[in-house]
Amino acid sequence: MSADPSQFEEPILRIRKQIEELSAQEPEPARLAEIAELQSKLTKVSSEIYSKLTPWQKTLVARHPQRPYTLDFVSLLFEDFLEVHGDRKFGDDAAVVAGLASFRGQACAVVGHQKGRNTKEKVIRNFGQPRPEGFRKALRVMKMAAKFKLPVFSFIDTQGAYPGVGAEERGQAEAIAVNLREMAALPVPIVVTVLGEGGSGGALALGVGDRVNMLEYSVYSVISPEGCAAILWKSAASAPEAAAAMKITAQDLKRLGVIDEIVPEPVGGAHADPAKAGELLSPYLEKAMKELMKLKPALLLEERYKKFRKMGFYEKG
Amino acid sequence: MAWFRKEKKPKEAVEKQTAIPEGLWIKCDECKEVIYRKEVEANLNVCPKCGYHFRLTARERFEILFDDNKYKEFAGDVRSGDPLEFRDTKRYRDRLKVYQQRVGTGDAVLCAEGKLDGMNVVICAMEYAFMGGSMGSVVGEKITQAIERAIDRKEPVIIVSCSGGARMQEGILSLMQMAKISAALARLSDAGLPFISILTDPTTGGVTASYAMLGDLNIAEPKALIGFAGPRVIEQTIRQTLPEGFQRAEFLVEHGMVDLITPRVEMKPALSRFLRFFLQKA
């Protein structure tokens, strides 16, 4: 089991390096032609590799260290983002960001998990694993949105809720549970997008909405492939098998009726071209917002209830 | 003939069906006293020496809570499919069959209606012997049906949790049951109807992080393990041994997450009193 995406991305990285080296030299016509040729080769190789990713490889892409995070998408797609802090109960959790912003001229609220890019940032963001304060902060801002009749955009990207002593003491389970109940009844549109990792209850705590979309190479699961493998295969090394068995990719979830749409990513994944990833996501957010803002709150809530009510698979008799 | 015969292992690792083994005498898990079995049973499966609460089956739970052990089960025809065609070292479908035959509850929860001290109530009791009481589509569907039935009939809901959390073999569909049940509970609450959550040993993971924590009252049995992350996961994360009593019912009361701890023998009278207040029958 390799947990490093650079293994299957190796051919892509090699071509990219060649392009970089050539670009650093004098721009002679022959060289420019060579670069152009390499560019088209890069596109071809990337799309070839990415069209054949296994569920485990998609997991690694979803966790890619260069993958755009919530705040990257916020700065690409929203204007005037004003972040607010704290749950007004205990503290501020940097693993969740929340605030107000403008999207296509519409005032709205934004909540989302936030991972860190470098070591220092990762520690501050607690690797994107929220404590109860994070979930409560998000809920506070969502309720604010409801009060002022603003739509909510929620972005999911977490390995899961943080399993720590303090988090348990302060009611990790209660914080998640309350978010599920309150989001089910929030009388404004909620548009959810899974950007990278949708890790279990910590993801779902921001994931109850009227539209739930996933980026093409994101994953969403009840437990991490490593966690599932450790329990059912008795070894975390069986994570690739667990990833396949649990059906965690955007394509699987669409088939299972859990999500609405798959948002395409640029060739070679969102990390290959974050700006393009934003461009591709934007129309999905806009479409969802426009459709949902036409609905009266009672109908909106009725439809949201039905959406989750029918999830699951069982037989009769 | 061989001198030594290889001992045959049972085909499926046998989970504790109930914590009470067969036989006239049993040993308490907590105080290690050997006690006369009948004496324990007469005491609602609580150790008469130290008060340790043995795990109950769903039907034993009903027997304690419903008047005269009279109740009507419903939604019993909801059965697990195998939506993911899941297979680890064994097929999920085969695992289900083994548990269905051995435990006899169809899946990990039973739902019933009847009277509690004369009041109509809907009770869901989880069955730990069925795959660790794990919540998949069936548990989610049955509990949601139970809540919707209670809304229709304007009755209170009591859910007795006993579960390791969401069922991995149904993947994301198990996770979504948390949202489904919580949404139904929001409606129950809007209808002004009581929901009492009873947390028994163990209640962890997705069950705690959804309905088990959403009661108008969260009532725990003494010393029940209650938490989101399991203690082993936390120990691996923080690389420290957890203190004695961490995530036990008493710890949750201390941290404000559970309303009260009620020993099993006092559970029904306590429920009756609370429901009378809620329904203004006091």
PDB file of C-alpha atoms in Angstrom, chain A residues 119-258:
ATOM      1  CA  THR A 119       3.520  22.269   9.101  1.00  0.00           C
ATOM      2  CA  LYS A 120       2.786  25.333  11.190  1.00  0.00           C
ATOM      3  CA  GLU A 121      -0.538  25.914   9.514  1.00  0.00           C
ATOM      4  CA  LYS A 122      -1.443  22.242   9.793  1.00  0.00           C
ATOM      5  CA  VAL A 123      -0.981  22.406  13.550  1.00  0.00           C
ATOM      6  CA  ILE A 124      -3.082  25.573  13.820  1.00  0.00           C
ATOM      7  CA  ARG A 125      -5.799  23.976  11.697  1.00  0.00           C
ATOM      8  CA  ASN A 126      -5.467  20.721  13.637  1.00  0.00           C
ATOM      9  CA  PHE A 127      -5.103  18.924  10.278  1.00  0.00           C
ATOM     10  CA  GLY A 128      -8.637  19.935   9.441  1.00  0.00           C
ATOM     11  CA  GLN A 129     -10.086  17.842  12.270  1.00  0.00           C
ATOM     12  CA  PRO A 130     -12.683  19.884  14.150  1.00  0.00           C
ATOM     13  CA  ARG A 131     -13.337  19.897  17.838  1.00  0.00           C
ATOM     14  CA  PRO A 132     -16.867  20.615  19.121  1.00  0.00           C
ATOM     15  CA  GLU A 133     -16.226  24.374  18.968  1.00  0.00           C
ATOM     16  CA  GLY A 134     -15.784  24.140  15.207  1.00  0.00           C
ATOM     17  CA  PHE A 135     -19.148  22.497  14.655  1.00  0.00           C
ATOM     18  CA  ARG A 136     -20.816  24.924  17.046  1.00  0.00           C
ATOM     19  CA  LYS A 137     -19.240  27.912  15.324  1.00  0.00           C
ATOM     20  CA  ALA A 138     -20.525  26.682  11.967  1.00  0.00           C
ATOM     21  CA  LEU A 139     -24.005  26.220  13.412  1.00  0.00           C
ATOM     22  CA  ARG A 140     -23.937  29.678  14.955  1.00  0.00           C
ATOM     23  CA  VAL A 141     -23.184  31.212  11.567  1.00  0.00           C
ATOM     24  CA  MET A 142     -25.802  29.072   9.839  1.00  0.00           C
ATOM     25  CA  LYS A 143     -28.415  30.241  12.326  1.00  0.00           C
ATOM     26  CA  MET A 144     -27.286  33.791  11.670  1.00  0.00           C
ATOM     27  CA  ALA A 145     -27.852  33.110   7.977  1.00  0.00           C
ATOM     28  CA  ALA A 146     -31.348  31.823   8.741  1.00  0.00           C
ATOM     29  CA  LYS A 147     -32.164  34.938  10.732  1.00  0.00           C
ATOM     30  CA  PHE A 148     -31.165  37.206   7.863  1.00  0.00           C
ATOM     31  CA  LYS A 149     -32.542  34.855   5.194  1.00  0.00           C
ATOM     32  CA  LEU A 150     -29.206  34.186   3.519  1.00  0.00           C
ATOM     33  CA  PRO A 151     -28.338  30.995   1.672  1.00  0.00           C
ATOM     34  CA  VAL A 152     -25.562  28.848   3.140  1.00  0.00           C
ATOM     35  CA  PHE A 153     -22.641  27.323   1.243  1.00  0.00           C
ATOM     36  CA  SER A 154     -20.937  24.521   3.094  1.00  0.00           C
ATOM     37  CA  PHE A 155     -17.603  22.991   2.050  1.00  0.00           C
ATOM     38  CA  ILE A 156     -16.480  19.620   3.300  1.00  0.00           C
ATOM     39  CA  ASP A 157     -12.865  18.590   3.596  1.00  0.00           C
ATOM     40  CA  THR A 158     -11.937  16.697   6.728  1.00  0.00           C
ATOM     41  CA  GLN A 159     -10.420  13.426   7.718  1.00  0.00           C
ATOM     42  CA  GLY A 160     -12.982  13.412  10.516  1.00  0.00           C
ATOM     43  CA  ALA A 161     -13.854  14.961  13.864  1.00  0.00           C
ATOM     44  CA  TYR A 162     -10.858  15.076  16.196  1.00  0.00           C
ATOM     45  CA  PRO A 163     -10.634  12.070  18.518  1.00  0.00           C
ATOM     46  CA  GLY A 164      -9.132  13.758  21.578  1.00  0.00           C
ATOM     47  CA  VAL A 165      -9.749  13.963  25.310  1.00  0.00           C
ATOM     48  CA  GLY A 166     -10.831  17.618  25.325  1.00  0.00           C
ATOM     49  CA  ALA A 167     -13.108  17.073  22.348  1.00  0.00           C
ATOM     50  CA  GLU A 168     -14.858  14.240  24.174  1.00  0.00           C
ATOM     51  CA  GLU A 169     -15.119  16.232  27.406  1.00  0.00           C
ATOM     52  CA  ARG A 170     -16.747  19.124  25.597  1.00  0.00           C
ATOM     53  CA  GLY A 171     -19.253  16.940  23.770  1.00  0.00           C
ATOM     54  CA  GLN A 172     -17.957  16.039  20.320  1.00  0.00           C
ATOM     55  CA  ALA A 173     -20.894  13.694  19.776  1.00  0.00           C
ATOM     56  CA  GLU A 174     -23.440  16.221  21.007  1.00  0.00           C
ATOM     57  CA  ALA A 175     -22.009  18.954  18.781  1.00  0.00           C
ATOM     58  CA  ILE A 176     -22.297  16.766  15.677  1.00  0.00           C
ATOM     59  CA  ALA A 177     -25.757  15.486  16.608  1.00  0.00           C
ATOM     60  CA  VAL A 178     -27.133  18.981  17.181  1.00  0.00           C
ATOM     61  CA  ASN A 179     -25.784  20.145  13.812  1.00  0.00           C
ATOM     62  CA  LEU A 180     -27.559  17.267  12.062  1.00  0.00           C
ATOM     63  CA  ARG A 181     -30.869  18.109  13.695  1.00  0.00           C
ATOM     64  CA  GLU A 182     -30.578  21.865  13.269  1.00  0.00           C
ATOM     65  CA  MET A 183     -29.377  21.728   9.660  1.00  0.00           C
ATOM     66  CA  ALA A 184     -32.344  19.504   8.822  1.00  0.00           C
ATOM     67  CA  ALA A 185     -34.617  22.312   9.989  1.00  0.00           C
ATOM     68  CA  LEU A 186     -32.685  25.431   8.897  1.00  0.00           C
ATOM     69  CA  PRO A 187     -35.181  27.461   6.836  1.00  0.00           C
ATOM     70  CA  VAL A 188     -32.714  28.751   4.208  1.00  0.00           C
ATOM     71  CA  PRO A 189     -31.041  26.986   1.260  1.00  0.00           C
ATOM     72  CA  ILE A 190     -27.973  24.909   2.103  1.00  0.00           C
ATOM     73  CA  VAL A 191     -25.626  23.968  -0.733  1.00  0.00           C
ATOM     74  CA  VAL A 192     -23.017  21.394   0.281  1.00  0.00           C
ATOM     75  CA  THR A 193     -19.893  20.592  -1.709  1.00  0.00           C
ATOM     76  CA  VAL A 194     -17.436  17.854  -0.784  1.00  0.00           C
ATOM     77  CA  LEU A 195     -14.098  19.297  -1.880  1.00  0.00           C
ATOM     78  CA  GLY A 196     -11.661  16.626  -0.745  1.00  0.00           C
ATOM     79  CA  GLU A 197     -12.161  14.217   2.130  1.00  0.00           C
ATOM     80  CA  GLY A 198     -15.604  13.609   3.536  1.00  0.00           C
ATOM     81  CA  GLY A 199     -14.611  11.883   6.746  1.00  0.00           C
ATOM     82  CA  SER A 200     -17.544  10.398   8.634  1.00  0.00           C
ATOM     83  CA  GLY A 201     -19.547  12.276  11.290  1.00  0.00           C
ATOM     84  CA  GLY A 202     -17.180  15.225  11.216  1.00  0.00           C
ATOM     85  CA  ALA A 203     -18.037  15.706   7.548  1.00  0.00           C
ATOM     86  CA  LEU A 204     -21.759  15.061   7.888  1.00  0.00           C
ATOM     87  CA  ALA A 205     -21.945  17.660  10.672  1.00  0.00           C
ATOM     88  CA  LEU A 206     -21.615  20.258   7.898  1.00  0.00           C
ATOM     89  CA  GLY A 207     -23.220  18.073   5.263  1.00  0.00           C
ATOM     90  CA  VAL A 208     -26.995  18.159   5.644  1.00  0.00           C
ATOM     91  CA  GLY A 209     -28.289  20.280   2.792  1.00  0.00           C
ATOM     92  CA  ASP A 210     -30.666  20.704  -0.125  1.00  0.00           C
ATOM     93  CA  ARG A 211     -27.966  19.947  -2.672  1.00  0.00           C
ATOM     94  CA  VAL A 212     -24.949  17.810  -1.956  1.00  0.00           C
ATOM     95  CA  ASN A 213     -22.345  17.778  -4.702  1.00  0.00           C
ATOM     96  CA  MET A 214     -18.898  16.230  -4.822  1.00  0.00           C
ATOM     97  CA  LEU A 215     -15.812  17.144  -6.770  1.00  0.00           C
ATOM     98  CA  GLU A 216     -14.844  14.432  -9.229  1.00  0.00           C
ATOM     99  CA  TYR A 217     -11.937  13.018  -7.210  1.00  0.00           C
ATOM    100  CA  SER A 218     -13.255  13.645  -3.726  1.00  0.00           C
ATOM    101  CA  VAL A 219     -14.307  10.829  -1.386  1.00  0.00           C
ATOM    102  CA  TYR A 220     -16.962  10.544   1.323  1.00  0.00           C
ATOM    103  CA  SER A 221     -17.147   7.636   3.737  1.00  0.00           C
ATOM    104  CA  VAL A 222     -18.438   6.344   7.046  1.00  0.00           C
ATOM    105  CA  ILE A 223     -14.910   5.582   8.281  1.00  0.00           C
ATOM    106  CA  SER A 224     -11.475   6.097   6.739  1.00  0.00           C
ATOM    107  CA  PRO A 225     -10.242   3.237   4.527  1.00  0.00           C
ATOM    108  CA  GLU A 226      -7.395   2.734   7.028  1.00  0.00           C
ATOM    109  CA  GLY A 227      -9.826   2.566   9.945  1.00  0.00           C
ATOM    110  CA  CYS A 228     -12.113   0.130   8.170  1.00  0.00           C
ATOM    111  CA  ALA A 229      -9.172  -2.042   7.097  1.00  0.00           C
ATOM    112  CA  ALA A 230      -7.781  -2.118  10.629  1.00  0.00           C
ATOM    113  CA  ILE A 231     -11.076  -3.430  11.966  1.00  0.00           C
ATOM    114  CA  LEU A 232     -12.337  -5.740   9.222  1.00  0.00           C
ATOM    115  CA  TRP A 233      -9.062  -6.845   7.618  1.00  0.00           C
ATOM    116  CA  LYS A 234      -7.108  -6.564  10.885  1.00  0.00           C
ATOM    117  CA  SER A 235      -4.497  -4.466   9.110  1.00  0.00           C
ATOM    118  CA  ALA A 236      -4.430  -0.826   8.010  1.00  0.00           C
ATOM    119  CA  ALA A 237      -2.323  -1.974   5.062  1.00  0.00           C
ATOM    120  CA  SER A 238      -5.512  -3.319   3.472  1.00  0.00           C
ATOM    121  CA  ALA A 239      -6.788   0.258   3.072  1.00  0.00           C
ATOM    122  CA  PRO A 240      -6.909  -0.002  -0.746  1.00  0.00           C
ATOM    123  CA  GLU A 241      -9.250  -3.008  -0.477  1.00  0.00           C
ATOM    124  CA  ALA A 242     -11.380  -1.234   2.125  1.00  0.00           C
ATOM    125  CA  ALA A 243     -11.544   1.896  -0.066  1.00  0.00           C
ATOM    126  CA  ALA A 244     -12.891  -0.195  -2.930  1.00  0.00           C
ATOM    127  CA  ALA A 245     -15.303  -2.230  -0.787  1.00  0.00           C
ATOM    128  CA  MET A 246     -16.856   0.761   0.997  1.00  0.00           C
ATOM    129  CA  LYS A 247     -17.772   2.589  -2.251  1.00  0.00           C
ATOM    130  CA  ILE A 248     -16.479   6.008  -1.305  1.00  0.00           C
ATOM    131  CA  THR A 249     -15.905   7.814  -4.607  1.00  0.00           C
ATOM    132  CA  ALA A 250     -18.098  10.555  -6.032  1.00  0.00           C
ATOM    133  CA  GLN A 251     -19.156   8.163  -8.783  1.00  0.00           C
ATOM    134  CA  ASP A 252     -20.203   5.516  -6.245  1.00  0.00           C
ATOM    135  CA  LEU A 253     -22.160   7.996  -4.144  1.00  0.00           C
ATOM    136  CA  LYS A 254     -23.988   9.283  -7.171  1.00  0.00           C
ATOM    137  CA  ARG A 255     -25.016   5.711  -7.990  1.00  0.00           C
ATOM    138  CA  LEU A 256     -26.142   5.165  -4.387  1.00  0.00           C
ATOM    139  CA  GLY A 257     -28.338   8.252  -4.533  1.00  0.00           C
ATOM    140  CA  VAL A 258     -26.470  10.034  -1.754  1.00  0.00           C
TER     141      VAL A 258
END
